[in-house]
Coordinates of C-alpha atoms in Angstrom, one line a residue:
Chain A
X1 CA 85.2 121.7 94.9
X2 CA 88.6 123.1 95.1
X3 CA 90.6 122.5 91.5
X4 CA 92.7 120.0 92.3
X5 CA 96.0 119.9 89.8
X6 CA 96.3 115.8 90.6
X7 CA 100.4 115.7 88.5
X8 CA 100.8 117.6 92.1
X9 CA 100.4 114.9 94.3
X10 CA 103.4 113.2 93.3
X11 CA 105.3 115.8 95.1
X12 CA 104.0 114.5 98.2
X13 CA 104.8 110.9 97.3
X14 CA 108.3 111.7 96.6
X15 CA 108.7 113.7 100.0
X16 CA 106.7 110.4 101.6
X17 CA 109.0 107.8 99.9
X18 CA 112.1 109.8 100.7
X19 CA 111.4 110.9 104.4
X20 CA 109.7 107.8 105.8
X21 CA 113.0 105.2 104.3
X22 CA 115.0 107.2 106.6
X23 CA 113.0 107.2 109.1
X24 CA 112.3 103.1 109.2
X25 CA 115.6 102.1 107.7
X26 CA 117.9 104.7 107.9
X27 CA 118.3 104.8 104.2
X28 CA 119.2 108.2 102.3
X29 CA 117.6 108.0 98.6
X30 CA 119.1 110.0 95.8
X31 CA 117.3 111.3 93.0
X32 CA 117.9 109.7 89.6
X33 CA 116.5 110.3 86.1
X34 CA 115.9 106.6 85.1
X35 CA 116.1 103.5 86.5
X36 CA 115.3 99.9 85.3
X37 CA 114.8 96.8 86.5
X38 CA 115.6 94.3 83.7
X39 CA 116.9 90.9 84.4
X40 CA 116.7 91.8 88.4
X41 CA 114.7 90.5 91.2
X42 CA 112.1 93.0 92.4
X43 CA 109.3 93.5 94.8
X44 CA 106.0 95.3 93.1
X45 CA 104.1 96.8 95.4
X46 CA 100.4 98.5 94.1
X47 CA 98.5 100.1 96.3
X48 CA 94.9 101.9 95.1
X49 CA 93.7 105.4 96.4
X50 CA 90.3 106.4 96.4
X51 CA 88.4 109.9 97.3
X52 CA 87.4 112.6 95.4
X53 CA 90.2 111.8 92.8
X54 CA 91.2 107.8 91.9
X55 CA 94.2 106.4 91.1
X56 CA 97.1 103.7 92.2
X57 CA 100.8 104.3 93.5
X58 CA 102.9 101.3 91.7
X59 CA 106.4 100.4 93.8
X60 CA 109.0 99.1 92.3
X61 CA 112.2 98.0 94.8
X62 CA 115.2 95.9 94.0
X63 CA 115.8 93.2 96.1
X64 CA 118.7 94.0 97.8
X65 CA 116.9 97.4 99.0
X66 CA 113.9 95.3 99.8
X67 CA 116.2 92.9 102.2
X68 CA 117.6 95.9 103.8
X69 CA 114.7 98.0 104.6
X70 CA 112.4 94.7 105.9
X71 CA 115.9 94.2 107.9
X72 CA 116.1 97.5 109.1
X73 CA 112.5 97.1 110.3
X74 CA 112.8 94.1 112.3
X75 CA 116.2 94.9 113.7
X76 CA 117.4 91.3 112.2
X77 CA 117.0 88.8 109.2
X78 CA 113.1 88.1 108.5
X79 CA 112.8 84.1 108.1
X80 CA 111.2 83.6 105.0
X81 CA 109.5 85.5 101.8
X82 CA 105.7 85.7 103.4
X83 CA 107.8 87.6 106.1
X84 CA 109.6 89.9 103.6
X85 CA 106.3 90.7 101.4
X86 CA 104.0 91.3 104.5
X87 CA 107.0 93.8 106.0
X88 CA 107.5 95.5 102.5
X89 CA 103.8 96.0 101.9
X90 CA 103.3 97.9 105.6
X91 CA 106.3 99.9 104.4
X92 CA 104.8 101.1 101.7
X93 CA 101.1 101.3 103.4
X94 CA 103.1 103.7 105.9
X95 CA 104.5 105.8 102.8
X96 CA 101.5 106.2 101.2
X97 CA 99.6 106.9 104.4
X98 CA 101.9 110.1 105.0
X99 CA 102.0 110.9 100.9
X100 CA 97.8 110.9 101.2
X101 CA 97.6 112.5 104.6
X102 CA 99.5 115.5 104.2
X103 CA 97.6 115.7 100.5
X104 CA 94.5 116.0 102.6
X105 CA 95.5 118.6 105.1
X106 CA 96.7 120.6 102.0
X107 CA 93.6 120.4 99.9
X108 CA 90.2 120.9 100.6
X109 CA 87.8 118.2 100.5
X110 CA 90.2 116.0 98.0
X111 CA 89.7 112.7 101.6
X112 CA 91.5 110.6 99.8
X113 CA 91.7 106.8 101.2
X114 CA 94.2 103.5 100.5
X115 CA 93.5 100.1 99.4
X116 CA 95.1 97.4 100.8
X117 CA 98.8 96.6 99.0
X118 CA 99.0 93.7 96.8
X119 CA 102.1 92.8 96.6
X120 CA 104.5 91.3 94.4
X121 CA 107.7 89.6 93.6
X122 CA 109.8 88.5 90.2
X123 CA 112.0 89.4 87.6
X124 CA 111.1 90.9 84.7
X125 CA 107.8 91.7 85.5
X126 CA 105.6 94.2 83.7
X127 CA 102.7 95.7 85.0
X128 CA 100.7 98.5 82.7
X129 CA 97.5 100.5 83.6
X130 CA 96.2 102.2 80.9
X131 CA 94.0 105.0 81.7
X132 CA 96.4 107.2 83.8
X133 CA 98.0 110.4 84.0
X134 CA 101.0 109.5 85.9
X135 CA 104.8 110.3 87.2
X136 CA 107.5 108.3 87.9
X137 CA 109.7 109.3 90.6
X138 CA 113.4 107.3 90.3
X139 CA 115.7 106.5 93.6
X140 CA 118.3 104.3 94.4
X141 CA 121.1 104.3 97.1
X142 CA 124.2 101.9 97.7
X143 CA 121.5 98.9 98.2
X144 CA 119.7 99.2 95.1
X145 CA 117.0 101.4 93.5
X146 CA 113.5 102.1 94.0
X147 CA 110.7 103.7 91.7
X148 CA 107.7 105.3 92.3
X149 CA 104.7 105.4 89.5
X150 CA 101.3 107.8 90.7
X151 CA 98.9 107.9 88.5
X152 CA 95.1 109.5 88.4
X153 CA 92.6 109.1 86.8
X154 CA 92.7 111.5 83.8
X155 CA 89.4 113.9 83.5
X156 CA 89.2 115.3 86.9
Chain B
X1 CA 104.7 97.8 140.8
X2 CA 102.2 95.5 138.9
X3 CA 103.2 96.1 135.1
X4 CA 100.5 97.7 133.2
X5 CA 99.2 95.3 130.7
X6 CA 99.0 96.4 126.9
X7 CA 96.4 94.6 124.2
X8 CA 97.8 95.6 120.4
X9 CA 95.0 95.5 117.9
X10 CA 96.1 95.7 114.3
X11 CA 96.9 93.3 111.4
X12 CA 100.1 93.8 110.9
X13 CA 102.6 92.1 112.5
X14 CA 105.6 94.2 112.0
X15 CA 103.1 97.1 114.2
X16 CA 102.9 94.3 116.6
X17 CA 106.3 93.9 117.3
X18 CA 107.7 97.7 117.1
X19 CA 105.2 98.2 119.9
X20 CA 106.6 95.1 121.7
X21 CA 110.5 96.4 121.5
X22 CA 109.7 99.9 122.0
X23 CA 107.1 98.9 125.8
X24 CA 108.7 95.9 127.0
X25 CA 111.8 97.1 128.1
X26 CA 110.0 100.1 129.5
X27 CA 108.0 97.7 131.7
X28 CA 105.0 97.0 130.4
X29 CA 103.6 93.7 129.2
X30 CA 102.0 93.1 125.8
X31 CA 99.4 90.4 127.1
X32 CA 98.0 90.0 123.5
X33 CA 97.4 90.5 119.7
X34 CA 94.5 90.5 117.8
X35 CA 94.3 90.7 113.9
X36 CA 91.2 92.9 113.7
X37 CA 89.1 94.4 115.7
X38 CA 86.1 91.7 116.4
X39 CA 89.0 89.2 118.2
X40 CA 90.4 92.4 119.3
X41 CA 87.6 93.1 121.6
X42 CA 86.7 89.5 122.8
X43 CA 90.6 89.6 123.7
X44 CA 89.2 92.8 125.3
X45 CA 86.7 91.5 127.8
X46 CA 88.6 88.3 128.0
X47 CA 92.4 90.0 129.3
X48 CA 91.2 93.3 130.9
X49 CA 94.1 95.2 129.4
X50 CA 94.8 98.6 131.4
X51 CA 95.6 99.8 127.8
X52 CA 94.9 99.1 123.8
X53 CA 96.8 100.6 120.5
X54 CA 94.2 100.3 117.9
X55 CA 94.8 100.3 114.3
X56 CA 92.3 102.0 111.8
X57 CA 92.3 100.7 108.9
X58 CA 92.1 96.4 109.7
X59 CA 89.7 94.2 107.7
X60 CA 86.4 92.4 109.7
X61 CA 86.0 95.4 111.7
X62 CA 88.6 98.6 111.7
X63 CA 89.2 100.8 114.7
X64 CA 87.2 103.6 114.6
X65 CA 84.1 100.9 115.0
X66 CA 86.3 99.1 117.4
X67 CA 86.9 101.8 119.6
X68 CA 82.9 102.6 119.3
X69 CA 82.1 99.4 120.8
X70 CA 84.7 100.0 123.8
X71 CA 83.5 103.3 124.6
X72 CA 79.9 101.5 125.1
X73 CA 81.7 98.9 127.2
X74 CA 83.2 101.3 129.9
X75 CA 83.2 105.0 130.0
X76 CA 86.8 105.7 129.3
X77 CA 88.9 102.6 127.9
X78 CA 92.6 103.8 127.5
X79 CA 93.2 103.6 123.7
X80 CA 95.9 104.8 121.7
X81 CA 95.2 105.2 118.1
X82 CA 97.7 103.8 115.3
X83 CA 97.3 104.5 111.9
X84 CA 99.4 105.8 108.4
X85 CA 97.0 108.1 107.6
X86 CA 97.1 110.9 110.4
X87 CA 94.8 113.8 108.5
X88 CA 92.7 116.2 110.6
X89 CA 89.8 114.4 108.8
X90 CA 91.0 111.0 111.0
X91 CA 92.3 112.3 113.9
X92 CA 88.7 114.5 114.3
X93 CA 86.7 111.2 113.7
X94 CA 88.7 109.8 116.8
X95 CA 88.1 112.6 118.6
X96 CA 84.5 112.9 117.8
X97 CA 84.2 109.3 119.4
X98 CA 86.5 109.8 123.0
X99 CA 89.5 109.0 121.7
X100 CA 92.5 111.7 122.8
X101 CA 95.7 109.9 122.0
X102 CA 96.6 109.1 118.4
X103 CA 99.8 108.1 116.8
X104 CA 100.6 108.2 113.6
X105 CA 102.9 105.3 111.9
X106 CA 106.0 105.3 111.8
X107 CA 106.5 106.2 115.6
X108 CA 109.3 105.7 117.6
X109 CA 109.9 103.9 120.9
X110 CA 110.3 107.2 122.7
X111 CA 107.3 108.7 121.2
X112 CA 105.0 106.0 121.4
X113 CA 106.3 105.1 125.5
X114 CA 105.3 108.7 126.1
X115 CA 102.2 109.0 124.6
X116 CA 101.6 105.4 126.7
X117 CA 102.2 107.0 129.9
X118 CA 100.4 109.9 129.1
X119 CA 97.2 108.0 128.2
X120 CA 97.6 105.8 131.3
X121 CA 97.8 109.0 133.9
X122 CA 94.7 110.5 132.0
X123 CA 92.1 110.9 134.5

C-alpha cells in the first residue's frame, strides 16, 4: 500500500468545508487561528470515516451560521429544530463526501467511506476522543464561526 | 406534451426538495419520494416513473443494490445517480452495473435539469 501521510487529509477537509459553504449558502469562510465556543449555542456534528485508514471529522458551527446555511439551503426559514439538525447534518455529509472523494482519487487504494452524522446541539458542550492524531481547522465569517477537528487513528 | 414523471429516491429530504425546485419549473413532475431504496422500488413498479435519481448511500437498502434490482426489472430504467462521494471507485461501480448518468451532491438546478434531459433522450 501506498504510505499514506493521514495529517494530509485535512487539507482536503479544509478545501471541502470552504468550497462547498459557498457553493450551498453563498458563504465566504476566512481562516482564523482559534476559535471557541464557550457560553454559545452550537451545532456538533460527528461524522466517522472508514477504509484503509479510520478516523472521525468533529463539526463545530455557531448557531447563527447554522441558521444561515440550513436557510440558504432551503431558500426560506426551516420550521423547527428536527428540520435544522437533519439540513445541517446533509451539509456536512455533502462536505465530507467531497473532502473523502477527492482523497481517494488522490491516493491509491486509501477507499475511504462515511458513517452516518450524528448530530448535535447545546452550549457548552465537550466532546473528547482520545486516541487521535488530529487538526483543527478554524473559520468564521460575519454569521459566526465554524471548526473543523480530523482525526486518524494514530499507527498507520 | 405529457410531463415526464420523476421518482426521487433518497433519505434526505433537503435532496428531495432541491430536486423538486430545480425540475418543476422546468416541467417535469416529481410523482414521489421514497426514503430508501426497498419503498423506492415498490414506488417503482407502483408509479412507472419515466425517470429516478437514486441516492447511494440510504439505510434498508442503498442505491447501487437499488439500481441492481431495476436493471433486472427492465433493460434500461432511466436513473440518475446522486451521491456526496463522487470517486472513480463509485462512479465505476455505477458504471459496472448500467448506470451512465451520475451527479455528485451539491448540484445545481442547471446541472442536474441537463443531465435529466440527457438521461431521458438516451436511447
Amino acid at each position: 500500500m501506498q504510505f499514506v501521510n493521514t495529517n494530509e487529509f485535512s487539507i482536503f477537509f479544509g478545501d471541502a468545508l470552504k468550497s462547498i459553504t459557498q457553493q450551498m449558502a453563498g458563504i465566504g469562510l476566512k481562516d482564523i487561528q482559534e476559535t471557541t465556543f464557550e457560553d454559545q449555542k452550537i451545532f456538533a456534528v460527528i461524522i466517522g470515516i472508514v477504509g484503509a485508514h479510520k478516523g472521525r471529522t468533529l463539526i463545530r458551527i455557531s448557531e447563527g451560521l447554522v441558521t444561515k446555511i440550513t436557510e440558504e439551503m432551503n431558500c426560506g426559514p426551516l420550521p423547527n429544530l428536527t428540520e435544522i439538525t437533519l439540513y445541517i447534518g446533509e451539509y456536512s455529509n455533502i462536505l465530507c463526501g467531497k473532502a473523502i472523494s477527492d482523497i481517494n482519487n488522490r491516493y491509491l487504494n486509501v477507499d475511504l467511506r462515511l458513517t452516518p452524522p450524528a448530530i448535535f446541539s447545546g452550549t457548552n458542550m465537550r466532546i473528547i476522543t482520545p486516541a487521535l492524531q488530529s487538526s483543527l481547522l478554524c473559520y468564521n465569517c460575519d454569521f459566526g464561526m465554524v471548526s473543523m477537528d480530523i482525526g486518524f487513528e494514530r499507527g498507520r | 406534451m405529457a410531463k415526464y414523471r420523476i421518482l426521487v429516491i433518497d433519505d434526505a429530504r433537503y435532496i428531495f426538495k432541491a430536486v423538486k425546485m430545480a425540475l418543476e419549473p422546468q416541467g417535469f413532475e416529481i410523482v414521489g419520494h421514497a426514503e430508501n431504496g426497498k419503498i423506492g422500488i415498490e414506488m417503482y413498479d407502483e408509479l412507472k416513473p419515466d425517470l429516478v435519481t437514486l441516492d447511494v448511500t440510504m439505510p434498508v437498502m442503498d442505491g447501487i443494490e437499488t439500481a441492481t434490482v431495476l436493471f433486472k426489472k427492465e433493460p434500461r430504467p432511466k436513473i440518475i445517480l446522486m451521491s456526496a462521494i463522487a470517486d472513480e471507485g463509485l462512479r465505476k461501480s455505477a458504471r459496472d452495473i448500467g448506470i451512465k448518468y451520475f451527479a455528485p451532491k451539491p448540484f445545481t438546478p442547471e446541472d442536474l435539469c441537463q443531465k435529466v434531459l440527457d438521461c431521458l433522450s438516451d436511447v
